[in-house]
JSON list of C-alpha atoms in Angstrom, two decimals:
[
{"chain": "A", "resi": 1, "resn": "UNK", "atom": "CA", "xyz": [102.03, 110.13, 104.09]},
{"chain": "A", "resi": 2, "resn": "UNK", "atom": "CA", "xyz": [102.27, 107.22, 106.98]},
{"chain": "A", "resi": 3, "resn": "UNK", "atom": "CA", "xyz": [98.74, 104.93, 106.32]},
{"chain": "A", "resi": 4, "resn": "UNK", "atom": "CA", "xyz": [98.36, 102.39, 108.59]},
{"chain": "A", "resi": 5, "resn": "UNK", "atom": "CA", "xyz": [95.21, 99.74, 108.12]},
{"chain": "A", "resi": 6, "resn": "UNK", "atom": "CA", "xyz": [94.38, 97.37, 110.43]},
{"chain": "A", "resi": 7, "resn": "UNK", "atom": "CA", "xyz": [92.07, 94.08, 110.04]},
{"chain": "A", "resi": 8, "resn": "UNK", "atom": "CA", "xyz": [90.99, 91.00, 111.29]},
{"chain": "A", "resi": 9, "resn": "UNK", "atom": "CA", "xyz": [89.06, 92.03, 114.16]},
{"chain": "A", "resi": 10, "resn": "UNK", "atom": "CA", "xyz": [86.13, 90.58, 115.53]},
{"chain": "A", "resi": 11, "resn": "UNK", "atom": "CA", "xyz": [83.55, 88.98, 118.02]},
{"chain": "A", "resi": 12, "resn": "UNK", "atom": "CA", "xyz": [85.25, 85.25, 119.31]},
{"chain": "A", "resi": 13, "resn": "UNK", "atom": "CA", "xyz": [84.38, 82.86, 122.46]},
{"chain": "A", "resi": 14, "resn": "UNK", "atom": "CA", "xyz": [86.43, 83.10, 125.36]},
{"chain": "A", "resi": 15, "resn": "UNK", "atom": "CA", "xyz": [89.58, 80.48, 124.49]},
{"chain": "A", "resi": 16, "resn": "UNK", "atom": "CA", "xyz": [89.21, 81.14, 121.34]},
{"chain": "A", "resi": 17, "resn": "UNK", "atom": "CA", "xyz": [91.51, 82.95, 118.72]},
{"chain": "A", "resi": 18, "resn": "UNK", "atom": "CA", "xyz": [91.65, 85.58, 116.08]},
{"chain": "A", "resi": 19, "resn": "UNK", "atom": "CA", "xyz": [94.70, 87.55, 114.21]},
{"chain": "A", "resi": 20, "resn": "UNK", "atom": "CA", "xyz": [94.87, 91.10, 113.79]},
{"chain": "A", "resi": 21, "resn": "UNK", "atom": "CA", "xyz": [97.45, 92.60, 110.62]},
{"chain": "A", "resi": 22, "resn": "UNK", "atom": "CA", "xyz": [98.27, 96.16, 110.04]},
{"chain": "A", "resi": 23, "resn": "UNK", "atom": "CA", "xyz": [99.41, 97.13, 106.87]},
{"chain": "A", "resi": 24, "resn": "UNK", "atom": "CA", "xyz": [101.92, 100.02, 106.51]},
{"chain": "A", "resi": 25, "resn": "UNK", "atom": "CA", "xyz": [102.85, 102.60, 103.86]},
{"chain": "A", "resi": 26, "resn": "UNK", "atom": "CA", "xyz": [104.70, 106.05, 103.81]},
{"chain": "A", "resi": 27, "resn": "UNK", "atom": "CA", "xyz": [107.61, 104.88, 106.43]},
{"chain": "A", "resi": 28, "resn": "UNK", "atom": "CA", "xyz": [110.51, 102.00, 105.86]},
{"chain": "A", "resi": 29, "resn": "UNK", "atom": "CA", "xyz": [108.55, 99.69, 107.20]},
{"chain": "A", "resi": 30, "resn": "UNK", "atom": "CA", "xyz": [111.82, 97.16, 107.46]},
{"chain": "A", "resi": 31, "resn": "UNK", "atom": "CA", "xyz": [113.57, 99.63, 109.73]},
{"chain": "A", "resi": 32, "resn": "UNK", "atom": "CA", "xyz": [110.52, 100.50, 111.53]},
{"chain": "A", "resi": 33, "resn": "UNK", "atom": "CA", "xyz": [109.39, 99.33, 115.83]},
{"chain": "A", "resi": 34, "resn": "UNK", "atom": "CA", "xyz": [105.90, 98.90, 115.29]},
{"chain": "A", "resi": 35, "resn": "UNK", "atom": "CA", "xyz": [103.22, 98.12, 118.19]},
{"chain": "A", "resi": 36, "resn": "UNK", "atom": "CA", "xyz": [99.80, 96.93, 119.05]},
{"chain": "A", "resi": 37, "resn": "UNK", "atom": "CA", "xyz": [98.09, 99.05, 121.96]},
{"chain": "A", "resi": 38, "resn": "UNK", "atom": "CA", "xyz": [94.29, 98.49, 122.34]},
{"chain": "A", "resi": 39, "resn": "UNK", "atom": "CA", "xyz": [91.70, 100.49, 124.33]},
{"chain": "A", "resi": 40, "resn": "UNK", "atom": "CA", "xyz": [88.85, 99.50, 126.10]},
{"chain": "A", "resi": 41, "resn": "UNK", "atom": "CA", "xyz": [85.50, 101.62, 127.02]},
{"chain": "A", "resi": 42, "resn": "UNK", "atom": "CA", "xyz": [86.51, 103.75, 130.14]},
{"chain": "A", "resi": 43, "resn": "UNK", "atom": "CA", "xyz": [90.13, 102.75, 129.67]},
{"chain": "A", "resi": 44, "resn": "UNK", "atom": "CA", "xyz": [93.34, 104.49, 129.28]},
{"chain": "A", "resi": 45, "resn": "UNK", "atom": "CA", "xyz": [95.07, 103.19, 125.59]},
{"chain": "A", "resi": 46, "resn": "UNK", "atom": "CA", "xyz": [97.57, 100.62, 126.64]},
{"chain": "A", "resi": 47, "resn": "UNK", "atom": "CA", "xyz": [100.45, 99.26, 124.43]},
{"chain": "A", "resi": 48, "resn": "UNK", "atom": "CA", "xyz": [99.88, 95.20, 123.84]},
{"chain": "A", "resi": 49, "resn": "UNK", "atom": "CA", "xyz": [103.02, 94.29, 122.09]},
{"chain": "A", "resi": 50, "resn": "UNK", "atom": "CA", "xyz": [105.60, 95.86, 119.94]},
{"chain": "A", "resi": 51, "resn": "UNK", "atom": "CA", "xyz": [108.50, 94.24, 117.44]},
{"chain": "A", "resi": 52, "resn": "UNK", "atom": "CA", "xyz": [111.58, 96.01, 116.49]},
{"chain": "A", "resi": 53, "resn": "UNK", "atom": "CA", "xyz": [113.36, 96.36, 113.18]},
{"chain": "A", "resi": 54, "resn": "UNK", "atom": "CA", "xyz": [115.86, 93.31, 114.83]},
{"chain": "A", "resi": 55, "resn": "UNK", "atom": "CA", "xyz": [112.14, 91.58, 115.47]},
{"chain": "A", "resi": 56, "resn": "UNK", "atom": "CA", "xyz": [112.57, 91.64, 119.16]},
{"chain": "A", "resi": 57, "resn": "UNK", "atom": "CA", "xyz": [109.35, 91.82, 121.37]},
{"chain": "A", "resi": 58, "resn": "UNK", "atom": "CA", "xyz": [107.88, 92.88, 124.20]},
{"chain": "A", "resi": 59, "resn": "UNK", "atom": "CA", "xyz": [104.37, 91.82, 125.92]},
{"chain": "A", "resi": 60, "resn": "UNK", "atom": "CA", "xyz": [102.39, 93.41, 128.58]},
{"chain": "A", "resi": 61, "resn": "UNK", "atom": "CA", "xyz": [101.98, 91.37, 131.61]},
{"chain": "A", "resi": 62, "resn": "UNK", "atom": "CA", "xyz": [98.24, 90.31, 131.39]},
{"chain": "A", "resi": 63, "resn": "UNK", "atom": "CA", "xyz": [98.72, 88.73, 127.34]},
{"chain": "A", "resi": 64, "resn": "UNK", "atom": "CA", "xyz": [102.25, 87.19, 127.73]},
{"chain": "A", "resi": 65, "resn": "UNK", "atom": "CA", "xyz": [102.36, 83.44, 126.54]},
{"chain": "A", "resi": 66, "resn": "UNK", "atom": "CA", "xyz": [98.93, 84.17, 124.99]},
{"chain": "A", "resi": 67, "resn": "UNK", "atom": "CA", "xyz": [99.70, 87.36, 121.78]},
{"chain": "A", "resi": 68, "resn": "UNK", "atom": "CA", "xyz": [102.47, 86.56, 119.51]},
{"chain": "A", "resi": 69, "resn": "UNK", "atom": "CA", "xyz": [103.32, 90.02, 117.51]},
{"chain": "A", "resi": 70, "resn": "UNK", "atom": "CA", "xyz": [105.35, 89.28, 114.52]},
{"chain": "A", "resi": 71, "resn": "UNK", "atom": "CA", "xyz": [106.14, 91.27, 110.99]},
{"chain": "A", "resi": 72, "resn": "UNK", "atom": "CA", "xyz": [106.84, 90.46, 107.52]},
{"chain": "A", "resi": 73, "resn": "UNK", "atom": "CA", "xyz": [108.81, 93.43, 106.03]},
{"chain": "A", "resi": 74, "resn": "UNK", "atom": "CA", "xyz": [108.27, 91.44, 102.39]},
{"chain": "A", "resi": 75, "resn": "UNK", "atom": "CA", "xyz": [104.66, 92.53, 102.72]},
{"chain": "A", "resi": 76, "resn": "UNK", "atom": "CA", "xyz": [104.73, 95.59, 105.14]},
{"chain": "A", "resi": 77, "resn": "UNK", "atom": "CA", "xyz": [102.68, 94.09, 107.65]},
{"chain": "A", "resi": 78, "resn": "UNK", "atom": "CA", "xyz": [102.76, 93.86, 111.55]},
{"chain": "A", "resi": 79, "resn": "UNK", "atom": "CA", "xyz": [100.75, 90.71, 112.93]},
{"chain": "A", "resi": 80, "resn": "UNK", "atom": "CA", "xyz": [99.03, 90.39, 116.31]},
{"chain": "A", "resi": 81, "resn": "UNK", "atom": "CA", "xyz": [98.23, 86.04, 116.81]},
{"chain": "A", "resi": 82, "resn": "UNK", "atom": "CA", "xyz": [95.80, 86.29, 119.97]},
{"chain": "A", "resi": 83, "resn": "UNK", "atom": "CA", "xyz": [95.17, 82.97, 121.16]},
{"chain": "A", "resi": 84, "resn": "UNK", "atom": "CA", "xyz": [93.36, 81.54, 124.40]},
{"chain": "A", "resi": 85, "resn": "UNK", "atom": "CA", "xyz": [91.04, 84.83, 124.38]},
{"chain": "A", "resi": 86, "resn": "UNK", "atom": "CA", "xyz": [89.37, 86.60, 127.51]},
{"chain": "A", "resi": 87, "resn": "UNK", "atom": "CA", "xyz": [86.66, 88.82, 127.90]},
{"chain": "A", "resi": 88, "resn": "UNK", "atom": "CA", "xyz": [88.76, 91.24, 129.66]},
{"chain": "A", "resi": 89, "resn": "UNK", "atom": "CA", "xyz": [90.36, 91.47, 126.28]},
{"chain": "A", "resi": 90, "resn": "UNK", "atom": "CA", "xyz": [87.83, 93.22, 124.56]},
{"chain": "A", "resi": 91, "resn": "UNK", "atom": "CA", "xyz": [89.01, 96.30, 123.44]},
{"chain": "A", "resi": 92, "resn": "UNK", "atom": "CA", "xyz": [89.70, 98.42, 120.15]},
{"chain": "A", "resi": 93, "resn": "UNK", "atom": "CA", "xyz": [92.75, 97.07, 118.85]},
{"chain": "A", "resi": 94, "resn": "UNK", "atom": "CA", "xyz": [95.03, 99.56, 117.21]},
{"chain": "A", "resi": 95, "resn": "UNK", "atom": "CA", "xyz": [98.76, 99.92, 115.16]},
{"chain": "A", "resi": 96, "resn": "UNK", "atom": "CA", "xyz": [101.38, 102.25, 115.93]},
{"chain": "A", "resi": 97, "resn": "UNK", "atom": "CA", "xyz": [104.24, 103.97, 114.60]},
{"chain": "A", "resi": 98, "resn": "UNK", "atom": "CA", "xyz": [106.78, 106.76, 115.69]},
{"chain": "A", "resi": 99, "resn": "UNK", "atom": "CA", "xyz": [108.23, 108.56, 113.08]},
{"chain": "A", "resi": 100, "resn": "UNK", "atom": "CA", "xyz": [110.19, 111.85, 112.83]},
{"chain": "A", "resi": 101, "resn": "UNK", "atom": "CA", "xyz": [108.48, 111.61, 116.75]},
{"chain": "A", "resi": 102, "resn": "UNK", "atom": "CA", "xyz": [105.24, 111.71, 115.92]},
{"chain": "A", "resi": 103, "resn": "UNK", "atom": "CA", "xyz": [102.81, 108.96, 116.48]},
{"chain": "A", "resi": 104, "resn": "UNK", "atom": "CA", "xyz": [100.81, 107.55, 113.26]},
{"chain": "A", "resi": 105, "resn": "UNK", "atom": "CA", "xyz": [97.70, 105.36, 114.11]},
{"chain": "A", "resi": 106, "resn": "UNK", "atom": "CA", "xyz": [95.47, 103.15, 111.99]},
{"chain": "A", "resi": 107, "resn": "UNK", "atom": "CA", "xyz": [91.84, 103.67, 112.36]},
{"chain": "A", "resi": 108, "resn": "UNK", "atom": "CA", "xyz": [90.99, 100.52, 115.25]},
{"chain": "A", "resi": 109, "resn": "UNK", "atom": "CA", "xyz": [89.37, 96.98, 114.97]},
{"chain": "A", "resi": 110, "resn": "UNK", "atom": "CA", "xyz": [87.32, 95.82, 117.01]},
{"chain": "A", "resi": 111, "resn": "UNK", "atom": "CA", "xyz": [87.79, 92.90, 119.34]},
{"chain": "A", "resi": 112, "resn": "UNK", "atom": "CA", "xyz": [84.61, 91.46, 121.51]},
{"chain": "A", "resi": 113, "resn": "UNK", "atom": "CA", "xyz": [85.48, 88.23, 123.36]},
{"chain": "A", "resi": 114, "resn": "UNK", "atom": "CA", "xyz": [82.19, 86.98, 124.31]},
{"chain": "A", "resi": 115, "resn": "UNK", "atom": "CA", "xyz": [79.72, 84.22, 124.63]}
]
């Protein structure tokens, strides 16, 4: 069964930063793409950043130089560093996988970037 738990979530002031992990369980989480989409009220679900088994990355326009997504198969986490925060970040931030192609989700954090 594919678990996916995700933490760190949180109200911050705009510039600052907070880190989001996701812990995995029920897939190979070494040979695993994982991603970070987040959805806001009103919003369609959008996909943040995602890391592949090699560790490469890719960013959506509107975070790139500001979210670093990285993973640490040692642990079976996926990391999301968000740094130099906007309010137009708020959002519920979630972790994806695709496996046997279905999608597995973790239950959300919240993100408020506020003052």
């Amino acid at each position: 069964q594919v678990q996916l738990v995700e933490s760190g979530g949180g109200l911050v002031q705009p510039g600052g930063s907070l880190r989001l992990s996701c812990g995995a369980s029920g897939i190979i989480f070494r040979l695993a793409a994982m991603g970070w989409y987040r959805q806001a009220p009103g919003k369609q679900r959008e996909l943040v950043a995602s890391i592949n088994s090699g560790g490469s990355t890719t960013y959506v326009d509107s975070v790139k130089g500001r979210f670093t997504i990285s993973r640490d198969n040692a642990k079976n986490t996926v990391y999301l560093q968000m740094n130099s925060l906007k309010p137009e970040d708020t959002a519920v931030y979630f972790c994806n996988v695709v496996r046997n192609k279905i999608d597995y989700w973790g239950q959300g954090t919240q993100v408020t970037v506020s003052s």
